[in-house]
Coordinates of C-alpha atoms and ligand atoms in Angstrom, one line a residue:
M1 CA 37.6 106.6 101.0
T2 CA 37.8 107.8 97.4
T3 CA 40.6 110.0 96.2
H4 CA 38.3 113.0 96.0
A5 CA 37.0 112.4 99.4
A6 CA 40.5 112.1 100.8
A7 CA 41.5 115.4 99.1
D8 CA 38.4 117.2 100.4
T9 CA 39.4 115.9 103.9
L10 CA 42.8 117.6 103.5
F11 CA 41.0 120.8 102.5
D12 CA 38.4 120.6 105.3
Q13 CA 41.1 119.7 107.8
L14 CA 43.1 122.8 106.9
I15 CA 40.1 125.1 106.9
S16 CA 39.1 123.9 110.3
K17 CA 42.6 124.2 111.7
I18 CA 42.8 127.8 110.5
R19 CA 39.4 128.6 112.0
Q20 CA 40.5 127.1 115.3
R21 CA 43.9 129.0 115.1
R22 CA 45.7 125.7 115.2
A23 CA 47.2 125.9 111.7
S24 CA 50.9 126.5 111.9
V25 CA 52.0 129.4 109.8
G26 CA 55.5 129.7 108.3
I27 CA 56.6 133.1 107.1
I28 CA 59.6 133.2 104.7
G29 CA 61.5 136.5 104.6
L30 CA 61.4 138.4 107.9
G31 CA 61.8 141.9 106.6
Y32 CA 59.5 145.0 106.6
V33 CA 56.6 142.9 105.3
G34 CA 57.2 139.4 106.7
L35 CA 58.0 140.3 110.3
P36 CA 54.9 142.4 110.9
L37 CA 52.8 139.7 109.3
A38 CA 54.3 137.1 111.6
L39 CA 53.5 139.2 114.6
L40 CA 49.9 139.7 113.4
Y41 CA 49.4 135.9 113.2
S42 CA 51.1 135.4 116.5
E43 CA 48.8 138.1 118.1
Q44 CA 45.9 136.0 116.8
R45 CA 47.4 133.0 118.7
F46 CA 48.5 131.1 115.6
P47 CA 51.7 129.0 116.0
V48 CA 54.1 131.0 113.8
T49 CA 57.6 130.2 112.6
G50 CA 59.7 132.7 110.7
F51 CA 62.2 131.7 108.1
D52 CA 65.1 133.8 106.9
I53 CA 68.5 133.2 105.3
D54 CA 69.9 136.2 107.3
T55 CA 71.1 134.4 110.4
R56 CA 71.6 137.8 112.3
K57 CA 67.9 138.5 112.0
V58 CA 67.1 135.0 113.1
E59 CA 69.3 135.3 116.2
T60 CA 68.0 138.8 117.0
L61 CA 64.4 137.6 117.0
N62 CA 65.2 134.5 119.0
R63 CA 66.8 136.8 121.6
S64 CA 63.5 138.8 121.5
G65 CA 65.2 141.7 119.8
S66 CA 64.0 143.8 116.9
Y67 CA 65.9 145.3 113.9
I68 CA 63.0 147.4 112.5
Y69 CA 62.6 150.7 114.2
R70 CA 58.9 150.8 114.4
I71 CA 58.6 147.3 115.8
A72 CA 59.5 147.4 119.5
A73 CA 61.4 144.5 121.1
E74 CA 58.4 144.3 123.4
E75 CA 56.3 143.0 120.5
I76 CA 58.8 140.4 119.7
R77 CA 58.9 139.3 123.3
A78 CA 55.1 139.0 123.3
A79 CA 55.2 136.9 120.2
R80 CA 58.0 134.7 121.6
A81 CA 55.8 134.1 124.7
Q82 CA 53.1 133.0 122.3
G83 CA 55.5 130.4 120.7
F84 CA 56.9 132.4 117.8
S85 CA 60.5 131.5 116.8
A86 CA 62.7 132.1 113.8
T87 CA 65.0 129.7 111.9
S88 CA 67.1 129.3 108.8
D89 CA 66.3 125.6 108.6
Y90 CA 64.0 125.0 105.7
S91 CA 63.3 121.4 106.7
L92 CA 60.9 122.7 109.3
L93 CA 58.7 123.9 106.5
S94 CA 57.2 120.4 106.2
K95 CA 55.6 121.0 109.6
M96 CA 53.8 124.2 108.4
D97 CA 50.2 124.1 107.3
A98 CA 50.5 127.4 105.5
I99 CA 53.7 129.0 104.0
I100 CA 53.7 132.7 103.2
I101 CA 56.6 134.1 101.1
C102 CA 57.7 137.7 101.6
V103 CA 61.1 137.9 99.9
P104 CA 62.5 140.9 98.0
T105 CA 61.8 141.6 94.3
P106 CA 64.3 144.2 93.2
L107 CA 65.4 145.3 89.8
D108 CA 68.8 144.1 88.4
E109 CA 71.6 146.3 87.1
H110 CA 69.8 146.4 83.7
H111 CA 66.6 147.7 85.4
E112 CA 64.9 144.3 84.8
P113 CA 63.0 142.2 87.3
D114 CA 65.3 140.2 89.6
L115 CA 63.2 137.1 90.5
S116 CA 66.2 135.3 92.0
F117 CA 64.9 135.7 95.6
I118 CA 61.6 134.1 94.6
T119 CA 63.1 131.3 92.6
N120 CA 65.7 130.6 95.3
T121 CA 63.0 130.4 97.9
A122 CA 60.9 128.1 95.6
H123 CA 63.9 125.8 95.1
S124 CA 64.4 125.7 98.9
I125 CA 60.7 125.0 99.7
A126 CA 60.0 122.4 97.0
P127 CA 61.6 119.4 98.8
H128 CA 59.5 120.1 101.9
V129 CA 56.1 120.7 100.3
R130 CA 53.5 118.3 101.4
A131 CA 49.9 117.5 100.3
G132 CA 47.3 119.8 101.7
Q133 CA 49.7 122.6 102.4
L134 CA 48.9 126.2 101.4
V135 CA 51.7 128.2 99.8
V136 CA 51.1 132.0 99.3
L137 CA 53.4 134.4 97.5
E138 CA 53.2 138.0 98.8
S139 CA 56.2 139.6 97.0
T140 CA 55.2 142.2 94.5
T141 CA 55.8 140.9 91.0
Y142 CA 54.5 140.9 87.4
P143 CA 51.4 138.9 86.4
G144 CA 52.2 135.3 85.8
T145 CA 55.0 134.9 88.4
T146 CA 53.1 132.6 90.7
E147 CA 51.8 130.3 88.0
E148 CA 54.6 130.4 85.5
I149 CA 57.7 130.6 87.7
M150 CA 56.9 129.5 91.3
V151 CA 54.4 126.7 90.8
P152 CA 56.5 124.8 88.1
I153 CA 59.5 124.7 90.5
L154 CA 57.4 123.5 93.4
E155 CA 55.9 120.8 91.2
K156 CA 59.1 119.6 89.6
E157 CA 61.3 119.6 92.7
N158 CA 59.1 118.2 95.4
K159 CA 60.0 114.6 96.4
T160 CA 56.6 112.9 96.0
G161 CA 55.3 114.2 92.7
L162 CA 52.7 116.5 94.2
L163 CA 50.9 119.0 91.9
A164 CA 49.3 122.4 92.7
A165 CA 45.5 122.1 92.9
R166 CA 43.9 123.5 89.8
G167 CA 40.3 123.3 88.6
D168 CA 37.4 121.9 90.7
Q169 CA 38.5 118.3 91.0
S170 CA 40.5 117.6 94.1
K171 CA 43.2 115.0 94.5
E172 CA 45.0 113.9 97.6
T173 CA 48.4 114.6 95.9
E174 CA 47.9 118.3 95.7
F175 CA 49.0 121.4 97.6
F176 CA 47.2 124.8 97.3
V177 CA 48.7 128.0 95.9
A178 CA 47.6 131.6 96.0
F179 CA 49.1 135.1 95.5
S180 CA 48.2 137.9 97.9
P181 CA 49.9 141.3 97.6
E182 CA 51.2 143.2 100.6
R183 CA 49.7 146.7 100.9
E184 CA 51.6 148.1 103.9
D185 CA 52.2 151.8 104.0
P186 CA 55.2 152.2 106.3
G187 CA 54.9 155.1 108.7
N188 CA 51.1 155.5 108.1
T189 CA 49.5 155.6 111.5
T190 CA 46.0 156.6 110.2
V191 CA 45.0 153.1 108.9
A192 CA 45.4 150.1 111.2
R193 CA 47.0 147.2 109.4
R194 CA 44.0 144.9 109.9
D195 CA 41.8 147.5 108.2
I196 CA 43.7 147.3 104.9
P197 CA 41.6 144.9 102.8
K198 CA 43.6 141.9 101.5
V199 CA 43.4 141.0 97.8
I200 CA 43.7 137.2 97.2
G201 CA 44.0 135.2 94.0
G202 CA 44.0 131.4 94.3
L203 CA 45.1 129.0 91.6
N204 CA 41.7 127.4 92.1
S205 CA 38.6 128.2 94.2
K206 CA 39.7 126.0 97.1
A207 CA 43.1 127.7 97.3
S208 CA 41.3 131.1 97.3
E209 CA 38.9 129.9 100.1
L210 CA 41.8 128.6 102.2
A211 CA 43.8 131.8 101.7
C212 CA 40.8 134.0 102.4
T213 CA 40.1 132.1 105.6
L214 CA 43.8 132.4 106.7
Y215 CA 44.0 136.1 106.0
G216 CA 40.5 136.7 107.2
S217 CA 41.8 135.7 110.7
I218 CA 44.0 138.8 110.8
F219 CA 42.4 141.2 108.3
N220 CA 38.9 142.6 108.5
R221 CA 38.2 142.2 104.8
T222 CA 39.5 139.9 102.1
V223 CA 38.9 140.6 98.4
P224 CA 39.1 137.4 96.3
V225 CA 39.9 137.9 92.6
S226 CA 39.8 135.3 89.8
S227 CA 43.5 134.2 89.7
P228 CA 46.9 134.8 91.1
A229 CA 47.7 136.9 88.0
A230 CA 44.8 139.2 88.6
A231 CA 46.0 139.7 92.2
E232 CA 49.6 140.3 90.9
M233 CA 48.3 142.9 88.4
T234 CA 46.1 144.6 91.1
K235 CA 49.2 145.4 93.2
L236 CA 51.0 146.8 90.1
L237 CA 48.0 148.9 89.2
E238 CA 48.0 150.4 92.7
N239 CA 51.7 151.3 92.5
I240 CA 51.7 152.5 88.9
Y241 CA 48.8 154.8 89.8
R242 CA 51.0 156.3 92.5
C243 CA 54.1 156.5 90.4
V244 CA 52.3 158.2 87.5
N245 CA 50.5 160.7 89.6
I246 CA 53.6 161.6 91.5
A247 CA 55.4 162.2 88.2
L248 CA 52.5 164.4 87.2
V249 CA 52.8 166.6 90.2
N250 CA 56.6 166.6 90.0
E251 CA 56.3 167.9 86.4
L252 CA 53.7 170.5 87.3
K253 CA 55.9 171.6 90.2
L254 CA 58.7 172.4 87.7
L255 CA 56.3 174.4 85.6
C256 CA 54.9 176.2 88.7
L257 CA 58.4 177.1 89.8
R258 CA 58.9 178.8 86.5
M259 CA 55.5 180.5 86.7
N260 CA 56.2 181.6 90.2
L261 CA 53.2 179.6 91.5
D262 CA 53.2 177.5 94.7
I263 CA 52.3 173.9 93.7
W264 CA 51.6 173.0 97.4
E265 CA 49.0 175.8 97.7
I266 CA 47.4 174.6 94.4
I267 CA 47.3 171.0 95.5
D268 CA 45.7 172.0 98.8
A269 CA 43.1 174.0 97.0
A270 CA 42.3 171.3 94.5
S271 CA 42.0 168.8 97.3
T272 CA 38.9 170.6 98.6
K273 CA 37.0 169.2 95.6
P274 CA 34.8 166.5 97.2
F275 CA 35.0 164.1 94.3
G276 CA 37.3 163.1 91.4
F277 CA 40.6 164.4 92.8
H278 CA 43.1 162.6 95.0
P279 CA 46.2 164.6 96.1
F280 CA 49.7 163.5 95.4
Y281 CA 52.7 165.6 96.4
P282 CA 56.0 166.4 94.7
G283 CA 59.4 165.7 96.2
P284 CA 63.1 165.2 95.6
G285 CA 62.5 161.9 93.7
L286 CA 60.9 158.5 94.3
G287 CA 62.1 156.2 97.0
G288 CA 61.3 152.9 98.7
H289 CA 61.3 149.4 97.6
C290 CA 58.0 149.7 95.7
I291 CA 57.1 152.8 93.7
P292 CA 60.4 153.3 91.9
V293 CA 60.7 149.5 91.2
D294 CA 57.4 147.7 90.7
P295 CA 56.1 149.6 87.6
F296 CA 59.2 148.3 85.7
Y297 CA 58.2 144.7 86.5
L298 CA 55.1 145.4 84.3
S299 CA 56.9 147.3 81.5
W300 CA 59.3 144.4 81.3
K301 CA 56.5 141.8 81.1
A302 CA 54.6 143.9 78.6
K303 CA 57.4 143.5 76.1
E304 CA 56.6 139.8 75.9
W305 CA 53.2 140.9 74.6
D306 CA 54.7 143.4 72.1
F307 CA 53.4 146.2 74.2
R308 CA 55.0 149.5 75.4
T309 CA 53.8 150.9 78.7
R310 CA 54.4 154.5 77.8
F311 CA 52.9 156.1 81.0
I312 CA 55.3 154.0 83.1
E313 CA 58.3 155.0 81.1
L314 CA 57.5 158.7 81.0
A315 CA 56.7 158.7 84.8
G316 CA 60.1 156.9 85.4
E317 CA 61.9 159.5 83.3
I318 CA 60.3 162.5 85.2
N319 CA 60.8 161.0 88.7
T320 CA 64.4 159.9 88.1
H321 CA 65.2 163.5 87.0
M322 CA 64.1 165.0 90.3
P323 CA 67.4 164.6 92.2
Y324 CA 69.1 166.4 89.3
H325 CA 66.5 169.2 89.8
V326 CA 67.5 169.4 93.5
L327 CA 71.2 169.6 92.5
A328 CA 70.4 172.4 90.1
A329 CA 68.4 174.2 92.8
V330 CA 71.3 174.0 95.3
V331 CA 73.8 175.2 92.7
G332 CA 71.5 178.1 91.8
A333 CA 70.9 179.0 95.4
L334 CA 74.6 179.0 96.2
N335 CA 75.3 181.0 93.1
R336 CA 72.9 183.7 94.3
H337 CA 75.1 183.9 97.4
K338 CA 78.2 184.2 95.2
K339 CA 79.4 180.7 96.2
P340 CA 80.5 177.8 94.0
I341 CA 79.2 174.3 94.6
N342 CA 82.8 173.1 94.5
G343 CA 84.0 173.1 98.2
A344 CA 80.6 174.2 99.6
R345 CA 79.6 172.7 102.9
I346 CA 76.2 171.1 102.6
L347 CA 74.0 169.4 105.2
I348 CA 71.4 167.0 104.0
L349 CA 68.5 166.8 106.4
G350 CA 66.8 163.4 106.3
V351 CA 68.0 160.5 104.2
A352 CA 65.1 158.0 104.7
Y353 CA 63.0 157.7 101.6
K354 CA 60.1 159.2 103.4
K355 CA 59.3 160.9 106.7
D356 CA 59.5 159.1 110.0
I357 CA 60.6 155.8 108.8
D358 CA 63.9 153.9 109.0
D359 CA 64.1 152.7 105.3
L360 CA 66.8 153.9 103.0
R361 CA 66.0 151.7 100.0
E362 CA 66.1 153.6 96.7
S363 CA 66.1 156.9 98.7
P364 CA 66.6 160.0 96.5
A365 CA 68.8 161.4 99.3
L366 CA 71.5 158.9 98.3
T367 CA 71.5 160.1 94.7
I368 CA 71.5 163.7 95.8
I369 CA 74.5 163.2 98.1
E370 CA 76.4 161.5 95.3
L371 CA 75.5 164.2 92.8
L372 CA 76.6 166.9 95.2
Q373 CA 79.9 165.1 96.0
K374 CA 80.6 164.7 92.3
E375 CA 80.4 168.5 92.0
G376 CA 83.0 168.8 94.8
A377 CA 80.7 169.7 97.7
A378 CA 81.6 168.6 101.2
V379 CA 78.4 166.8 102.2
S380 CA 77.3 165.9 105.7
Y381 CA 73.9 164.4 106.7
H382 CA 71.6 164.1 109.6
D383 CA 68.8 161.6 110.1
P384 CA 67.5 160.4 113.5
Y385 CA 66.9 156.9 112.0
F386 CA 70.4 156.4 110.5
P387 CA 73.5 156.8 112.6
F388 CA 75.6 155.6 109.7
I389 CA 75.2 155.1 105.9
G390 CA 77.5 152.3 104.7
K391 CA 77.2 150.3 101.5
G392 CA 74.0 149.4 99.7
R393 CA 73.3 147.8 96.4
K394 CA 73.9 150.9 94.4
Y395 CA 75.9 153.2 96.8
D396 CA 78.9 153.1 99.1
L397 CA 78.9 156.3 101.1
Q398 CA 80.5 155.4 104.4
M399 CA 79.1 158.5 106.2
K400 CA 78.4 159.1 109.8
C401 CA 75.4 161.1 111.0
T402 CA 76.4 164.6 112.1
D403 CA 74.8 166.4 115.0
L404 CA 72.6 169.4 114.6
K405 CA 74.8 171.9 116.4
D406 CA 76.3 175.0 114.7
L407 CA 74.0 174.9 111.7
G408 CA 75.5 178.3 110.6
Q409 CA 78.7 176.5 109.5
Y410 CA 76.9 175.1 106.4
D411 CA 76.7 177.0 103.2
C412 CA 73.5 175.3 102.5
I413 CA 71.1 173.0 104.3
V414 CA 68.9 170.7 102.0
I415 CA 65.7 169.3 103.5
V416 CA 65.3 166.0 101.7
T417 CA 63.2 164.1 104.1
D418 CA 60.7 166.1 106.3
H419 CA 61.0 164.0 109.5
S420 CA 58.6 165.2 112.2
D421 CA 61.4 165.5 114.8
Y422 CA 63.0 168.5 113.1
D423 CA 62.5 172.0 114.4
Y424 CA 62.3 173.7 111.0
R425 CA 62.0 177.2 112.5
R426 CA 65.4 176.8 114.2
I427 CA 66.9 175.3 111.1
V428 CA 65.9 178.3 109.1
E429 CA 66.9 180.8 111.8
E430 CA 70.4 179.3 112.3
G431 CA 71.2 178.2 108.7
Q432 CA 72.6 180.4 106.0
L433 CA 70.5 179.0 103.2
V434 CA 67.8 176.3 103.2
V435 CA 66.7 174.4 100.1
D436 CA 63.4 172.8 100.9
T437 CA 62.3 169.9 98.7
R438 CA 59.3 168.9 100.8
N439 CA 57.5 172.1 101.7
A440 CA 58.6 171.5 105.3
T441 CA 59.0 175.3 105.8
R442 CA 55.4 176.0 104.8
G443 CA 54.1 179.2 106.3
M444 CA 57.5 180.6 106.9
Q445 CA 58.6 183.8 105.1
N446 CA 62.4 184.1 105.0
S447 CA 64.7 185.0 102.1
K448 CA 67.0 182.1 103.2
I449 CA 64.4 179.6 102.1
V450 CA 64.5 178.3 98.5
R451 CA 61.6 176.0 97.7
C452 CA 62.4 173.5 95.0
Ligands
NAD501 N1 58.4 147.3 102.5 C1 57.2 147.6 102.1 O1 56.6 148.6 102.5 C2 56.4 146.8 101.0 C3 55.1 147.1 100.8 C4 54.4 146.3 99.9 C5 55.0 145.3 99.2 N2 56.3 145.0 99.5 C6 56.9 143.8 98.8 O2 57.1 142.8 99.7 C7 58.3 142.0 99.4 C8 59.2 142.0 100.6 O3 59.6 143.3 100.8 P1 60.3 143.7 102.2 O4 60.3 145.2 102.2 O5 59.8 143.0 103.4 O6 61.8 143.2 101.9 P2 63.0 143.1 103.0 O7 64.3 143.2 102.2 O8 62.8 144.0 104.2 O9 62.9 141.7 103.6 C9 63.0 140.5 102.8 C10 63.6 139.4 103.7 O10 63.7 138.2 103.0 C11 64.9 137.6 103.3 N3 65.2 136.6 102.3 C12 65.7 136.8 101.1 N4 65.9 135.7 100.4 C13 65.4 134.7 101.2 C14 65.2 133.3 101.1 N5 65.6 132.6 100.0 N6 64.7 132.6 102.2 C15 64.4 133.2 103.3 N7 64.5 134.6 103.5 C16 65.0 135.3 102.4 C17 65.9 138.7 103.5 O11 67.0 138.3 104.3 C18 65.0 139.7 104.2 O12 65.1 139.6 105.7 C19 58.9 142.7 98.1 O13 58.4 142.0 97.0 C20 58.3 144.1 98.2 O14 58.2 144.7 96.9 C21 57.0 145.7 100.4

């Protein structure tokens, strides 16, 4: 057999294994993205192994438990029955036909991309990569990461001198590489996960075809693009679009407040236009692992090209100002009740970064709590998803969730996250003063409500 023929055999073998649901899938990083993905492949009867450096997560999963609120233990049990298991042992990667990487991509303390999770993962995978394997990166990152950062580590540090497949000529000493961004919208129950089209950029056409076939087994539509960098940029465009539009409505909200106009009413009215308008909503500031973080991956990379991404910077400035606007609204509202912020008893309702989810990352509630505490307020919080707020990367609050009894004891209640569980009528009736950052009290007329 010629070298090309042997290589084509590796490709054909993997395609056919994927089609027959026999390809073993290894998912690295079993967080909000990786765990649901592992469950999707398991549901489709693929043999799935999850890899994570967090041994508590590994143990929990192997006990059929869950650590993500919206994933019931029942789903883990079903996957375990289907053969799913979790491990921290990277040597098992050599048994995988496809490896999908879903590790975090945060910003560092200088607000610059922290790619250490991706590079650490690449260093750990490299010794176990074998010919014919497919490696896909899903973590959101700047264009060029897959090809310029991940692939060189995999090529340099694998034991047998394998190279990533490029161009049309196949060799039997190659593995396949692609980038495919995650598009999950936590808490969104209107679009089924498998109905979200999956964008895929392979390093060569064979890698694209393999990745499209693999993802095509669990998603209804795959969207191949010309390169990993094009797929990386697609994800950033989507998130920058949200970030900039949210900043726009946040700024217009500030103007509307001065003009005594209701921005929510205006957005609702504008949304009736059947074309050319997509609604975005103002709030207390951006949260989550994506929108406040990802745009800065691109502005950082742009500097390499002597380019300033001014929209991103302006949007960042407006959005990061929003918690300060909430602070000013609380101070002003208390002042109208002839009360100082210093010593005021304040209840924060909802700390998750958006409604009905158990994710605290980059939540504006954390900044608002800190700002209020700095002014001397006695702050309590309630959130059905968080019995305790301990230490995170940027905060150390050590607060326990309070109950919702005796709401009249608080000088001010601040609605930061509009969870569906709350009875907003009761909150307004029983509270002395309610600052609403989410329009959760829409339709209610009461002088206690301050919309901000
Ligand atoms: N959460 C979302 O809704 C969402 C949506 C779209 C894209 N993304 C992107 O997906 C990526 C993952 O995000 P997430 O929300 O799942 O993060 P997460 O923090 O919930 O999970 C990441 C997991 O990776 C594990 N991990 C870290 N380093 C590892 C290593 N070297 N080896 C094995 N495991 C390791 C962590 O222990 C953790 O369990 C990020 O790039 C994020 O920007 C997230």
